[in-house]
PDB file of C-alpha atoms and ligand atoms in Angstrom:
ATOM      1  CA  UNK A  34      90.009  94.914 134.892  1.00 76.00           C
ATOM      2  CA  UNK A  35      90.376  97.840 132.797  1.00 80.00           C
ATOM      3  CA  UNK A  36      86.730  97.118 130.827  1.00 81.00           C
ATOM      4  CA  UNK A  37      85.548 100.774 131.683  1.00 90.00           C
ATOM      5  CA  UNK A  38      88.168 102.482 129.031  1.00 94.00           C
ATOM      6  CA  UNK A  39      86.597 103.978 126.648  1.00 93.00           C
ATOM      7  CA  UNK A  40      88.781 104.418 124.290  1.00 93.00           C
ATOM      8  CA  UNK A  41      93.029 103.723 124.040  1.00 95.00           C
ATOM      9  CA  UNK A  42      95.121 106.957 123.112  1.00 97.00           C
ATOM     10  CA  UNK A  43      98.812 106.162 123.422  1.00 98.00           C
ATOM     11  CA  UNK A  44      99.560 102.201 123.512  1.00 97.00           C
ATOM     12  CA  UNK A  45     102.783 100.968 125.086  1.00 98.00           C
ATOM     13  CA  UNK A  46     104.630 101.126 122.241  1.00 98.00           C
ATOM     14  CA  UNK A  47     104.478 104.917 121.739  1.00 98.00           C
ATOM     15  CA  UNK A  48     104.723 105.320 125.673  1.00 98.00           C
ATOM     16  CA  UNK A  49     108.138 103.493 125.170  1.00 98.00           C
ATOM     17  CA  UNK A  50     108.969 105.464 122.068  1.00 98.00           C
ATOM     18  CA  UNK A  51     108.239 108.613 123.804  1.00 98.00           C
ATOM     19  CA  UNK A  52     110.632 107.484 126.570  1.00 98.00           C
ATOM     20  CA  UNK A  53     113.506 106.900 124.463  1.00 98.00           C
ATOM     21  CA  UNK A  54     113.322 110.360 122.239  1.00 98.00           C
ATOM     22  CA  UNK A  55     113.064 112.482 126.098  1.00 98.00           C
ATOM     23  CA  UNK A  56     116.081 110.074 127.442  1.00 98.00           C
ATOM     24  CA  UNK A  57     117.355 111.042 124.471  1.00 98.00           C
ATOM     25  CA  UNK A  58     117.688 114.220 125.030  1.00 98.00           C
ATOM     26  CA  UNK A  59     118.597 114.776 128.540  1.00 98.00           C
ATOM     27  CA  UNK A  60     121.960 112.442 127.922  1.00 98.00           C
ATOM     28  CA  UNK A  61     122.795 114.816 125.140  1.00 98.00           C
ATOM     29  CA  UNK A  62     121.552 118.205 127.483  1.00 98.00           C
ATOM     30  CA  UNK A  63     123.104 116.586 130.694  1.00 98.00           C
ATOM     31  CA  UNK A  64     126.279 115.486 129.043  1.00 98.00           C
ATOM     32  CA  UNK A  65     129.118 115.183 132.086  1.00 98.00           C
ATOM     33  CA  UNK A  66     126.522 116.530 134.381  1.00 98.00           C
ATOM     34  CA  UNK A  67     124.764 114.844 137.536  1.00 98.00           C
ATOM     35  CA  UNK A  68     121.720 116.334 137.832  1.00 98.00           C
ATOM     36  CA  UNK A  69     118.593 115.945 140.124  1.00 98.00           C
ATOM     37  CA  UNK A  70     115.679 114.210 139.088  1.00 98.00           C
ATOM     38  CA  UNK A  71     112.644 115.243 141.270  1.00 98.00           C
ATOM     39  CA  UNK A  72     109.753 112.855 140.587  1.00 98.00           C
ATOM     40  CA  UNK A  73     106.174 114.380 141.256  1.00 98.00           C
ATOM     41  CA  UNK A  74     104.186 111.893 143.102  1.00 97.00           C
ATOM     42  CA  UNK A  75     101.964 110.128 142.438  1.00 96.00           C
ATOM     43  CA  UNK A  76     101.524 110.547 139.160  1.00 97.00           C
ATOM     44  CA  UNK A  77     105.110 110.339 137.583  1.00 98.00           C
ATOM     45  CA  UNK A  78     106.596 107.077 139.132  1.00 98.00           C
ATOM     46  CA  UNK A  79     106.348 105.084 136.103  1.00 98.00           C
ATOM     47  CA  UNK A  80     107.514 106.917 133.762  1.00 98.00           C
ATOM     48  CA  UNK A  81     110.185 108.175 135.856  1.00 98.00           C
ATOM     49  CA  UNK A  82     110.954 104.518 136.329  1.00 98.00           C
ATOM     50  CA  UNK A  83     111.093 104.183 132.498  1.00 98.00           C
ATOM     51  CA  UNK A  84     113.090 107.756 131.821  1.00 98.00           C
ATOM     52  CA  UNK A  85     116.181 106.476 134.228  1.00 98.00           C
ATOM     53  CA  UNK A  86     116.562 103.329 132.847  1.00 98.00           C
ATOM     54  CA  UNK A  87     117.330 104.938 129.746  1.00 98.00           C
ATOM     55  CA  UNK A  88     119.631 107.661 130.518  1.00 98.00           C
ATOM     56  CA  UNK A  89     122.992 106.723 130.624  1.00 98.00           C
ATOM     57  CA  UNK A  90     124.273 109.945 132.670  1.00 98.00           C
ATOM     58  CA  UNK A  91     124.585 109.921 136.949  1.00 98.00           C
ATOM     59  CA  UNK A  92     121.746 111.506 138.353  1.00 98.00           C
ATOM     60  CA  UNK A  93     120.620 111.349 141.973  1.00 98.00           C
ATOM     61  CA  UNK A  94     116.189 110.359 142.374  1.00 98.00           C
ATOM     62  CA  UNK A  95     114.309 112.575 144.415  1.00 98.00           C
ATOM     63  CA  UNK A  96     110.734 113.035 144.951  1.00 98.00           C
ATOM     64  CA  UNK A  97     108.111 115.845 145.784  1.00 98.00           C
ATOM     65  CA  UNK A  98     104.096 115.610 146.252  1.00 97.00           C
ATOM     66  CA  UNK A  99     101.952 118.164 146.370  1.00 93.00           C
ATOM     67  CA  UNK A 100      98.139 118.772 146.854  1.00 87.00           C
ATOM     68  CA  UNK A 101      96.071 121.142 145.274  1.00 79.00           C
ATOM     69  CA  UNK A 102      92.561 121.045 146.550  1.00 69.00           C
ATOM     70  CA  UNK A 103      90.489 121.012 143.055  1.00 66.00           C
ATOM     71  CA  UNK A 104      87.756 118.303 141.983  1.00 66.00           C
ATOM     72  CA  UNK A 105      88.670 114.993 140.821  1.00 62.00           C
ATOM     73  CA  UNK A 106      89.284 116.047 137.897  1.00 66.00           C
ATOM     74  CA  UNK A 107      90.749 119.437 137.854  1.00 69.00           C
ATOM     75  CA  UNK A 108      93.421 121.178 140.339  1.00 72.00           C
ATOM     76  CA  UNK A 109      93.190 124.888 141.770  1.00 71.00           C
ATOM     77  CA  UNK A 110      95.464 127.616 143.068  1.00 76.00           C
ATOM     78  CA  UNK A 111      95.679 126.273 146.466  1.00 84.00           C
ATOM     79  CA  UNK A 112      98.285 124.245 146.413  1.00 89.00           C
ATOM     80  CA  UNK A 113     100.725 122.202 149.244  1.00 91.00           C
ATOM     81  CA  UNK A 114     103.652 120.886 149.450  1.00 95.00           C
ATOM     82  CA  UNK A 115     103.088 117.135 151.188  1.00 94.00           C
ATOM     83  CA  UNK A 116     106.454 115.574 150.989  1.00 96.00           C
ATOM     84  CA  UNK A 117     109.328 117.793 150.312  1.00 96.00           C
ATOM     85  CA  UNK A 118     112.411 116.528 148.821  1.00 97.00           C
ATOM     86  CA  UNK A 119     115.709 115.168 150.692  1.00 97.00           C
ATOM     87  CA  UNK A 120     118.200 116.420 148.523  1.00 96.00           C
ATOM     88  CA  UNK A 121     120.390 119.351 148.463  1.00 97.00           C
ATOM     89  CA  UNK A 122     119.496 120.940 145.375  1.00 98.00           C
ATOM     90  CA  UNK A 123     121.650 123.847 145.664  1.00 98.00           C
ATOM     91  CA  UNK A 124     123.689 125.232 142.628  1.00 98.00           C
ATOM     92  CA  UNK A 125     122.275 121.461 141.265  1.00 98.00           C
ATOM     93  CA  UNK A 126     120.967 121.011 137.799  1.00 98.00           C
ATOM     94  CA  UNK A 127     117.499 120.029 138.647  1.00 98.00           C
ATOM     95  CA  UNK A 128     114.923 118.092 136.194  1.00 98.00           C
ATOM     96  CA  UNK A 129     111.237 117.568 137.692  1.00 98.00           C
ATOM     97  CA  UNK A 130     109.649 115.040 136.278  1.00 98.00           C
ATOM     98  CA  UNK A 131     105.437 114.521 135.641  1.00 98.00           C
ATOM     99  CA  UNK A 132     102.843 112.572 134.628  1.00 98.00           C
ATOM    100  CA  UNK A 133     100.810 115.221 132.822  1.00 97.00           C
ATOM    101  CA  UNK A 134     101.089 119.454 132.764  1.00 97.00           C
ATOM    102  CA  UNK A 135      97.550 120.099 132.730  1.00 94.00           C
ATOM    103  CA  UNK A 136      96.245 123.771 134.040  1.00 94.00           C
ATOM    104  CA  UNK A 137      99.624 124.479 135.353  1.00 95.00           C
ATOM    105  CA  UNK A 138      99.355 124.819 138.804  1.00 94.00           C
ATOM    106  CA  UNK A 139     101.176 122.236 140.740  1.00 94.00           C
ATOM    107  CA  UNK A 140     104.534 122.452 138.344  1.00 96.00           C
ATOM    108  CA  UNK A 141     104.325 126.599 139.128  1.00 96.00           C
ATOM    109  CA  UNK A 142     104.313 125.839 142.629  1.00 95.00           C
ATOM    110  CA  UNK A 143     106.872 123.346 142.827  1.00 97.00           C
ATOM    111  CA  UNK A 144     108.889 124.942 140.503  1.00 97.00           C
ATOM    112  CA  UNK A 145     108.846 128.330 142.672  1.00 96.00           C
ATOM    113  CA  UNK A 146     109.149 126.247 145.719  1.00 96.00           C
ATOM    114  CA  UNK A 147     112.244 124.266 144.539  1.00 98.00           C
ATOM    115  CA  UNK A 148     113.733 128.012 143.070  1.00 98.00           C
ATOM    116  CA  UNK A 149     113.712 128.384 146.964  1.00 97.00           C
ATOM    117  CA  UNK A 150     116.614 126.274 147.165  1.00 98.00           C
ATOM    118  CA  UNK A 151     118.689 128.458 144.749  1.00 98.00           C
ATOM    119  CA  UNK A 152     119.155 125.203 141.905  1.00 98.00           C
ATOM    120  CA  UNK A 153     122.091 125.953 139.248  1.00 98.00           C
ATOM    121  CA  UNK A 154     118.817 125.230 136.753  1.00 98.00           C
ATOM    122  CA  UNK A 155     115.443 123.498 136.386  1.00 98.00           C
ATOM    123  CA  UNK A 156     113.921 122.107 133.733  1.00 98.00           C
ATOM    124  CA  UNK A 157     110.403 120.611 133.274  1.00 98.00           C
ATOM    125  CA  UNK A 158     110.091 116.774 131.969  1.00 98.00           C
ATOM    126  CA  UNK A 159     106.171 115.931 131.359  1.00 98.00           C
ATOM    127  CA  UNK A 160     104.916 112.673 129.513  1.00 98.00           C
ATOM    128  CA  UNK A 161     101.565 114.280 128.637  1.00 98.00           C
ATOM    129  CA  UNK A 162     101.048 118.310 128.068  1.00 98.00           C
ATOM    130  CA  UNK A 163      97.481 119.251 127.861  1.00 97.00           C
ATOM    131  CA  UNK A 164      98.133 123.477 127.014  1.00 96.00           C
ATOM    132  CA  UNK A 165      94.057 124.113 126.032  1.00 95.00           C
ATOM    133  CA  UNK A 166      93.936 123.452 129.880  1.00 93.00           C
ATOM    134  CA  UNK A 167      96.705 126.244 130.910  1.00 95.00           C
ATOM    135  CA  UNK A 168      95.931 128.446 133.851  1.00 94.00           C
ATOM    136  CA  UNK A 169      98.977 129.874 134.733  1.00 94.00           C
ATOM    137  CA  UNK A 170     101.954 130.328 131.799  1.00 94.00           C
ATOM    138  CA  UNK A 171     104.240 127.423 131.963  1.00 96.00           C
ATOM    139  CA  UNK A 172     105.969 125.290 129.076  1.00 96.00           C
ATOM    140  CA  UNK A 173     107.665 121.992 129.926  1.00 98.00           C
ATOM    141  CA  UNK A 174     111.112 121.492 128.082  1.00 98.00           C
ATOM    142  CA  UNK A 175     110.581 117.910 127.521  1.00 98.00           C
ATOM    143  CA  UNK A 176     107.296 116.615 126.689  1.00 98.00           C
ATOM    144  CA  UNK A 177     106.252 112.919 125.620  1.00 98.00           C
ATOM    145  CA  UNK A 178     102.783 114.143 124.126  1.00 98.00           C
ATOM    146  CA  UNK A 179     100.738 116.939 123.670  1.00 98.00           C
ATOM    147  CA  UNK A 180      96.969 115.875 124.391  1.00 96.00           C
ATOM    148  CA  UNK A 181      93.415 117.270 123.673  1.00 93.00           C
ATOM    149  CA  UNK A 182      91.617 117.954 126.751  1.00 93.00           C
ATOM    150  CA  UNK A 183      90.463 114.952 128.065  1.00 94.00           C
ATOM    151  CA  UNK A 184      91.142 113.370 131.276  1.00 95.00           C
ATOM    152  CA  UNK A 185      93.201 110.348 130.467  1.00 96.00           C
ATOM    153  CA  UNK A 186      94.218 107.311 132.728  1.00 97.00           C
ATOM    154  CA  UNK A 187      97.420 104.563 133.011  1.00 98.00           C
ATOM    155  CA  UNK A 188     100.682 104.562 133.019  1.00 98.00           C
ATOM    156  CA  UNK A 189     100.869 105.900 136.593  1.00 98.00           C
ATOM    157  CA  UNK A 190      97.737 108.311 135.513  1.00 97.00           C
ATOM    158  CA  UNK A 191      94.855 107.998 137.892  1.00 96.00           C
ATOM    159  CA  UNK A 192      91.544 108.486 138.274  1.00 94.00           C
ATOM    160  CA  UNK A 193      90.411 108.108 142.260  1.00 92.00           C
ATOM    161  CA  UNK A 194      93.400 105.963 142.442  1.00 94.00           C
ATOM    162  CA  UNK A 195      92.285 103.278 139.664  1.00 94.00           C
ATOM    163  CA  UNK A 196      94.287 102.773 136.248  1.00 96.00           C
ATOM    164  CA  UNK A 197      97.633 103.596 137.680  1.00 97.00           C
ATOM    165  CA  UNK A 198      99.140 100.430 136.423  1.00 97.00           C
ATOM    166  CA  UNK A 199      97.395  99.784 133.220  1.00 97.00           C
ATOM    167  CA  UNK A 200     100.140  99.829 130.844  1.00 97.00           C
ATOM    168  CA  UNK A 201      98.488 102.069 128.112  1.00 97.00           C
ATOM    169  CA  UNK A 202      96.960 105.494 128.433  1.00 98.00           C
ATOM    170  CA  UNK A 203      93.274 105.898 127.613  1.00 97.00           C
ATOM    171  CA  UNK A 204      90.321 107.643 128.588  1.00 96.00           C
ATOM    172  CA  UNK A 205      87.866 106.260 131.304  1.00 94.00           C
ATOM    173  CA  UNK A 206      83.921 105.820 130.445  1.00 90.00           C
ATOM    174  CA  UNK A 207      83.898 107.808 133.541  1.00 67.00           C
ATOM    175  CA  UNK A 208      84.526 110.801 131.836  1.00 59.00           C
ATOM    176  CA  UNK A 209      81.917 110.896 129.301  1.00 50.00           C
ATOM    177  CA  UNK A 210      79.229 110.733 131.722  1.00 44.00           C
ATOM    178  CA  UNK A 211      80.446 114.414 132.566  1.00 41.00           C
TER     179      UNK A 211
HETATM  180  P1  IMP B 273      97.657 120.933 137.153  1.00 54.37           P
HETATM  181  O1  IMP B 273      98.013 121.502 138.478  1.00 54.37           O
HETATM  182  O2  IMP B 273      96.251 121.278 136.738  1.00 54.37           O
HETATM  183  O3  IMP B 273      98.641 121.174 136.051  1.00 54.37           O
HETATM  184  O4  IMP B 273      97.489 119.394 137.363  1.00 54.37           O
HETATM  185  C1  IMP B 273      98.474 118.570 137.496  1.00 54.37           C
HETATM  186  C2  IMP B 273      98.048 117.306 138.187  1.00 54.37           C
HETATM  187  O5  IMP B 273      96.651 116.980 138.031  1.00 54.37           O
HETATM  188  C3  IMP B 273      98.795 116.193 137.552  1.00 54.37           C
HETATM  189  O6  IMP B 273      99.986 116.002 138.222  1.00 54.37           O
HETATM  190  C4  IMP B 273      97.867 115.037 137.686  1.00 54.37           C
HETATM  191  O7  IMP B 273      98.092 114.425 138.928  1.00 54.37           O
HETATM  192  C5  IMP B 273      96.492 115.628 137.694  1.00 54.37           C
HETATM  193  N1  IMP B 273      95.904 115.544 136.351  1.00 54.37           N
HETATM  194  C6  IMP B 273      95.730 116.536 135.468  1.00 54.37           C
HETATM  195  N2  IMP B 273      95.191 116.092 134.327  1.00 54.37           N
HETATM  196  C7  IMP B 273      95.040 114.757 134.496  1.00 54.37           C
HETATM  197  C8  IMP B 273      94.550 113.715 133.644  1.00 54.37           C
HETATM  198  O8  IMP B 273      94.112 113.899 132.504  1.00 54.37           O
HETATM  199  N3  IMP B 273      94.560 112.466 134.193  1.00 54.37           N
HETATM  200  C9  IMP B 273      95.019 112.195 135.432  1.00 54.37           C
HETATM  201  N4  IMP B 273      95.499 113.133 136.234  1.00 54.37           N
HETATM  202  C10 IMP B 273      95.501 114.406 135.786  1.00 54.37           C
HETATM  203 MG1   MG B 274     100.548 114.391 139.155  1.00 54.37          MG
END
């Protein structure tokens, strides 16, 4: 199913391990607090599914998606907001959560867009931070892995909607005919 993979980065042992150090850390940052978890879809809802089962803290799940009308393979400046979130996130503690922080477009939007809402804080949660890639300045304050600049795939990670639910993250043979 997954033949086309050129080659396996992260298997799911280091995904898991990854996991466990950022769940880590938000129960010891979020300590006696209830923040909001805002999952960016599509991309994130695996490893948001992983990150909550570890955290041992009440949080409320909420979930954005935005467009940005790049290529396939890279995002632009044009960006939308496609489903908005439900929850009150006023003078909340607010966590958004990613797949991968890659020119740094769609987590300046959203993060501007949620600011909207006047949140008590945000923070930025990304598995996979690709900064060679960065467009606009933004640093995440929990990151899983910092990458090289290749278009990876799995683990909720898609390319045209295939890989999402390979359990590994690799890079597609796709790629290298670039
Ligand atoms: P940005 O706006 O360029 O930071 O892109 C963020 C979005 O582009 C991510 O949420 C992903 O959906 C997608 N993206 C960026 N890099 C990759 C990648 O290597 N694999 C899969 N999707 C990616
Ligand atoms: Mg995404």
């Amino acid at each position: 199913m997954y033949e086309d993979i050129e080659e396996i980065l992260f298997n799911e042992e280091e995904i898991s391990r990854a996991a466990d150090e950022i769940a880590f850390r938000i129960n010891r940052d979020y300590e006696g607090k209830h923040p909001v978890i805002i999952g960016v879809l599509k991309g994130s809802f695996i490893f948001l599914a992983d990150l909550v089962r570890r955290l041992d803290i009440d949080f409320t799940v909420d979930f954005i998606k935005a467009s940005s009308y790049g290529d396939k393979t890279r995002s632009s400046g044009n960006v939308d907001i496609t489903y908005h979130i439900s929850a009150d996130i006023r003078n909340r503690d607010v966590i958004v959560v990613e797949d991968i922080l890659d020119t740094g477009y769609t987590l300046s939007y959203i993060t501007e867009y949620l600011r909207g809402f006047s949140p008590h804080s945000i923070r930025i949660c990304t598995l996979f931070d690709k900064p060679g890639r960065r467009v606009v300045p933004i640093k995440p304050d929990y990151t899983g892995f910092v990458t090289d600049d290749l278009f990876i795939v799995g683990y909720g990670l898609d390319y045209n909607e295939k890989y999402r639910g390979m359990p590994c993250v690799g890079v597609p043979k796709t790629q290298s005919k670039k």
